[in-house]
C-alpha positions as a Python dict, from the first residue, in 0.01 Angstrom:
ca = {
    (1, 'M'): (0, 0, 0),
    (2, 'A'): (118, 356, -88),
    (3, 'E'): (204, 588, 201),
    (4, 'R'): (-81, 778, 124),
    (5, 'T'): (-418, 680, -40),
    (6, 'L'): (-704, 874, -184),
    (7, 'I'): (-1043, 734, -68),
    (8, 'L'): (-1342, 845, -301),
    (9, 'L'): (-1675, 844, -114),
    (10, 'H'): (-2001, 858, -334),
    (11, 'G'): (-2311, 1034, -230),
    (12, 'A'): (-2648, 885, -113),
    (13, 'S'): (-2808, 861, -496),
    (14, 'F'): (-2491, 683, -614),
    (15, 'S'): (-2235, 399, -582),
    (16, 'S'): (-1864, 403, -631),
    (17, 'A'): (-1935, 315, -1005),
    (18, 'I'): (-2023, 697, -1040),
    (19, 'W'): (-1635, 765, -1025),
    (20, 'A'): (-1580, 539, -1334),
    (21, 'K'): (-1885, 671, -1523),
    (22, 'V'): (-1733, 1040, -1497),
    (23, 'G'): (-1395, 943, -1570),
    (24, 'T'): (-1228, 1019, -1236),
    (25, 'L'): (-1076, 676, -1194),
    (26, 'K'): (-912, 664, -1524),
    (27, 'R'): (-787, 1015, -1454),
    (28, 'L'): (-636, 910, -1129),
    (29, 'D'): (-480, 602, -1278),
    (30, 'D'): (-303, 840, -1535),
    (31, 'Q'): (-176, 1060, -1255),
    (32, 'G'): (-41, 773, -1060),
    (33, 'V'): (-272, 838, -755),
    (34, 'S'): (-324, 549, -515),
    (35, 'Y'): (-699, 527, -442),
    (36, 'V'): (-967, 318, -293),
    (37, 'A'): (-1344, 376, -418),
    (38, 'P'): (-1556, 165, -207),
    (39, 'D'): (-1934, 106, -212),
    (40, 'L'): (-2064, 247, 127),
    (41, 'P'): (-2286, -4, 312),
    (42, 'G'): (-2620, -17, 157),
    (43, 'F'): (-2508, 107, -164),
    (44, 'G'): (-2381, -59, -484),
    (45, 'E'): (-2232, -404, -416),
    (46, 'T'): (-2209, -368, -34),
    (47, 'P'): (-2510, -482, 136),
    (48, 'R'): (-2666, -296, 438),
    (49, 'S'): (-2525, -362, 774),
    (50, 'R'): (-2658, -270, 1138),
    (51, 'L'): (-2291, -239, 1236),
    (52, 'Y'): (-2224, 15, 965),
    (53, 'S'): (-2544, 206, 968),
    (54, 'R'): (-2583, 594, 1003),
    (55, 'Y'): (-2287, 826, 988),
    (56, 'Q'): (-2110, 711, 1298),
    (57, 'G'): (-2132, 352, 1149),
    (58, 'M'): (-2003, 459, 812),
    (59, 'V'): (-1689, 614, 1001),
    (60, 'S'): (-1636, 285, 1165),
    (61, 'F'): (-1654, 106, 806),
    (62, 'L'): (-1387, 341, 710),
    (63, 'N'): (-1159, 264, 1001),
    (64, 'D'): (-1210, -107, 937),
    (65, 'L'): (-1149, -44, 559),
    (66, 'C'): (-816, 137, 632),
    (67, 'A'): (-711, -139, 884),
    (68, 'T'): (-787, -413, 667),
    (69, 'V'): (-622, -267, 350),
    (70, 'G'): (-325, -110, 553),
    (71, 'I'): (-401, 246, 480),
    (72, 'K'): (-212, 481, 737),
    (73, 'R'): (-256, 828, 564),
    (74, 'V'): (-550, 940, 365),
    (75, 'V'): (-682, 1205, 153),
    (76, 'I'): (-1069, 1185, 130),
    (77, 'A'): (-1272, 1305, -158),
    (78, 'G'): (-1642, 1294, -53),
    (79, 'A'): (-1954, 1394, -240),
    (80, 'S'): (-2273, 1499, -40),
    (81, 'M'): (-2315, 1237, 199),
    (82, 'G'): (-1968, 1107, 136),
    (83, 'G'): (-1842, 1442, 225),
    (84, 'G'): (-2020, 1413, 571),
    (85, 'I'): (-1861, 1067, 628),
    (86, 'A'): (-1500, 1224, 537),
    (87, 'L'): (-1578, 1501, 774),
    (88, 'S'): (-1673, 1266, 1070),
    (89, 'F'): (-1395, 1034, 986),
    (90, 'A'): (-1150, 1325, 988),
    (91, 'K'): (-1266, 1473, 1310),
    (92, 'E'): (-1238, 1120, 1468),
    (93, 'R'): (-896, 1041, 1297),
    (94, 'P'): (-719, 1362, 1233),
    (95, 'Q'): (-388, 1204, 1263),
    (96, 'M'): (-455, 1010, 932),
    (97, 'I'): (-573, 1312, 736),
    (98, 'D'): (-363, 1480, 465),
    (99, 'G'): (-645, 1655, 287),
    (100, 'L'): (-1008, 1668, 220),
    (101, 'F'): (-1177, 1750, -113),
    (102, 'L'): (-1543, 1816, -41),
    (103, 'I'): (-1806, 1807, -316),
    (104, 'G'): (-2124, 1961, -213),
    (105, 'S'): (-2069, 1807, 128),
    (106, 'V'): (-2321, 1781, 397),
    (107, 'G'): (-2194, 1810, 748),
    (108, 'L'): (-2047, 2154, 725),
    (109, 'N'): (-2282, 2301, 966),
    (110, 'W'): (-2272, 2002, 1221),
    (111, 'P'): (-2173, 2068, 1576),
    (112, 'G'): (-1782, 2103, 1610),
    (113, 'I'): (-1719, 2083, 1245),
    (114, 'R'): (-1623, 2446, 1186),
    (115, 'E'): (-1414, 2438, 1478),
    (116, 'F'): (-1233, 2123, 1383),
    (117, 'L'): (-1153, 2249, 1028),
    (118, 'K'): (-1009, 2571, 1189),
    (119, 'L'): (-769, 2356, 1382),
    (120, 'L'): (-693, 2118, 1094),
    (121, 'S'): (-361, 2226, 927),
    (122, 'K'): (-438, 2017, 608),
    (123, 'P'): (-560, 2166, 267),
    (124, 'V'): (-939, 2150, 241),
    (125, 'E'): (-1092, 2210, -106),
    (126, 'L'): (-1465, 2272, -152),
    (127, 'V'): (-1616, 2224, -480),
    (128, 'W'): (-1971, 2342, -523),
    (129, 'G'): (-2231, 2381, -777),
    (130, 'M'): (-2355, 2741, -833),
    (131, 'Q'): (-2717, 2613, -851),
    (132, 'D'): (-2690, 2369, -555),
    (133, 'T'): (-3033, 2343, -383),
    (134, 'V'): (-2934, 2055, -137),
    (135, 'V'): (-2640, 2233, 25),
    (136, 'P'): (-2636, 2607, -59),
    (137, 'L'): (-2340, 2763, -191),
    (138, 'S'): (-2347, 3003, 108),
    (139, 'T'): (-2264, 2718, 332),
    (140, 'A'): (-1914, 2660, 170),
    (141, 'E'): (-1861, 3037, 130),
    (142, 'S'): (-1910, 3078, 497),
    (143, 'I'): (-1641, 2799, 567),
    (144, 'T'): (-1408, 2964, 350),
    (145, 'S'): (-1442, 3292, 495),
    (146, 'T'): (-1347, 3145, 833),
    (147, 'V'): (-1120, 2852, 775),
    (148, 'K'): (-780, 2967, 660),
    (149, 'N'): (-685, 2630, 489),
    (150, 'A'): (-998, 2599, 287),
    (151, 'H'): (-1036, 2699, -64),
    (152, 'L'): (-1351, 2712, -261),
    (153, 'T'): (-1416, 2644, -637),
    (154, 'V'): (-1748, 2714, -764),
    (155, 'M'): (-1874, 2537, -1084),
    (156, 'Q'): (-2180, 2561, -1298),
    (157, 'G'): (-2432, 2309, -1193),
    (158, 'G'): (-2637, 2162, -915),
    (159, 'H'): (-2576, 1927, -629),
    (160, 'P'): (-2380, 1659, -795),
    (161, 'V'): (-2167, 1906, -971),
    (162, 'Y'): (-1920, 1641, -1113),
    (163, 'L'): (-2201, 1517, -1353),
    (164, 'H'): (-2225, 1858, -1525),
    (165, 'D'): (-1885, 1929, -1642),
    (166, 'T'): (-1695, 1608, -1565),
    (167, 'E'): (-1369, 1723, -1732),
    (168, 'R'): (-1335, 2028, -1538),
    (169, 'F'): (-1414, 1834, -1212),
    (170, 'N'): (-1150, 1562, -1276),
    (171, 'N'): (-906, 1849, -1382),
    (172, 'L'): (-972, 2015, -1050),
    (173, 'L'): (-931, 1702, -848),
    (174, 'C'): (-596, 1606, -1018),
    (175, 'E'): (-454, 1941, -994),
    (176, 'W'): (-543, 1973, -626),
    (177, 'M'): (-375, 1626, -573),
    (178, 'N'): (-61, 1726, -766),
    (179, 'S'): (-26, 2080, -614),
    (180, 'N'): (-45, 1919, -270),
    (181, 'G'): (185, 1648, -344),
    (182, 'F'): (-57, 1365, -321),
    (183, 'A'): (-5, 1198, -644),
    (184, 'G'): (176, 876, -634),
    (185, 'R'): (187, 532, -799),
    (186, 'S'): (-157, 379, -825),
    (187, 'E'): (-160, 45, -639),
    (188, 'I'): (-517, -64, -601),
    (189, 'G'): (-847, 36, -720),
    (190, 'N'): (-1213, -3, -688),
    (191, 'I'): (-1307, -224, -400),
}
């Protein structure tokens, strides 16, 4: 396993297959990024589980996934629900986090999250759709106005902004990975 692994977390309306569909996995392969794109419990090929239900259960799922695969350091890209899980995991395991790439993420207004992000010294990229009606753009703007290590990129489109301009989205992710030194040899893929 690479020293650092990107974990891609899908939103509630999708499965990990979305990352292949929009071309993200191919771009990450081309960039030599080590990544894991799991189906979260209850989505895609992963059955529902009482053990891994709700957000805290999803954090336990990520803990177990990292332990099983041998992941020590992570960058997490999370869309919507996946972003909320990324935030919860990062708050619980900050020593593992090298960066967060949040796409229309829920959870930014959860208790303690803003304060946690202010203390986190790692890069946080927020990617938002200008027409997002699920998590308003003002939520992301509020975070970037108070969290010094957070940067906001606004794209045309709604909540799943990566569906509206896949090429720009994939370029943003890869450029962010490269500029922060997160690119490396890809060793594992979808699980």
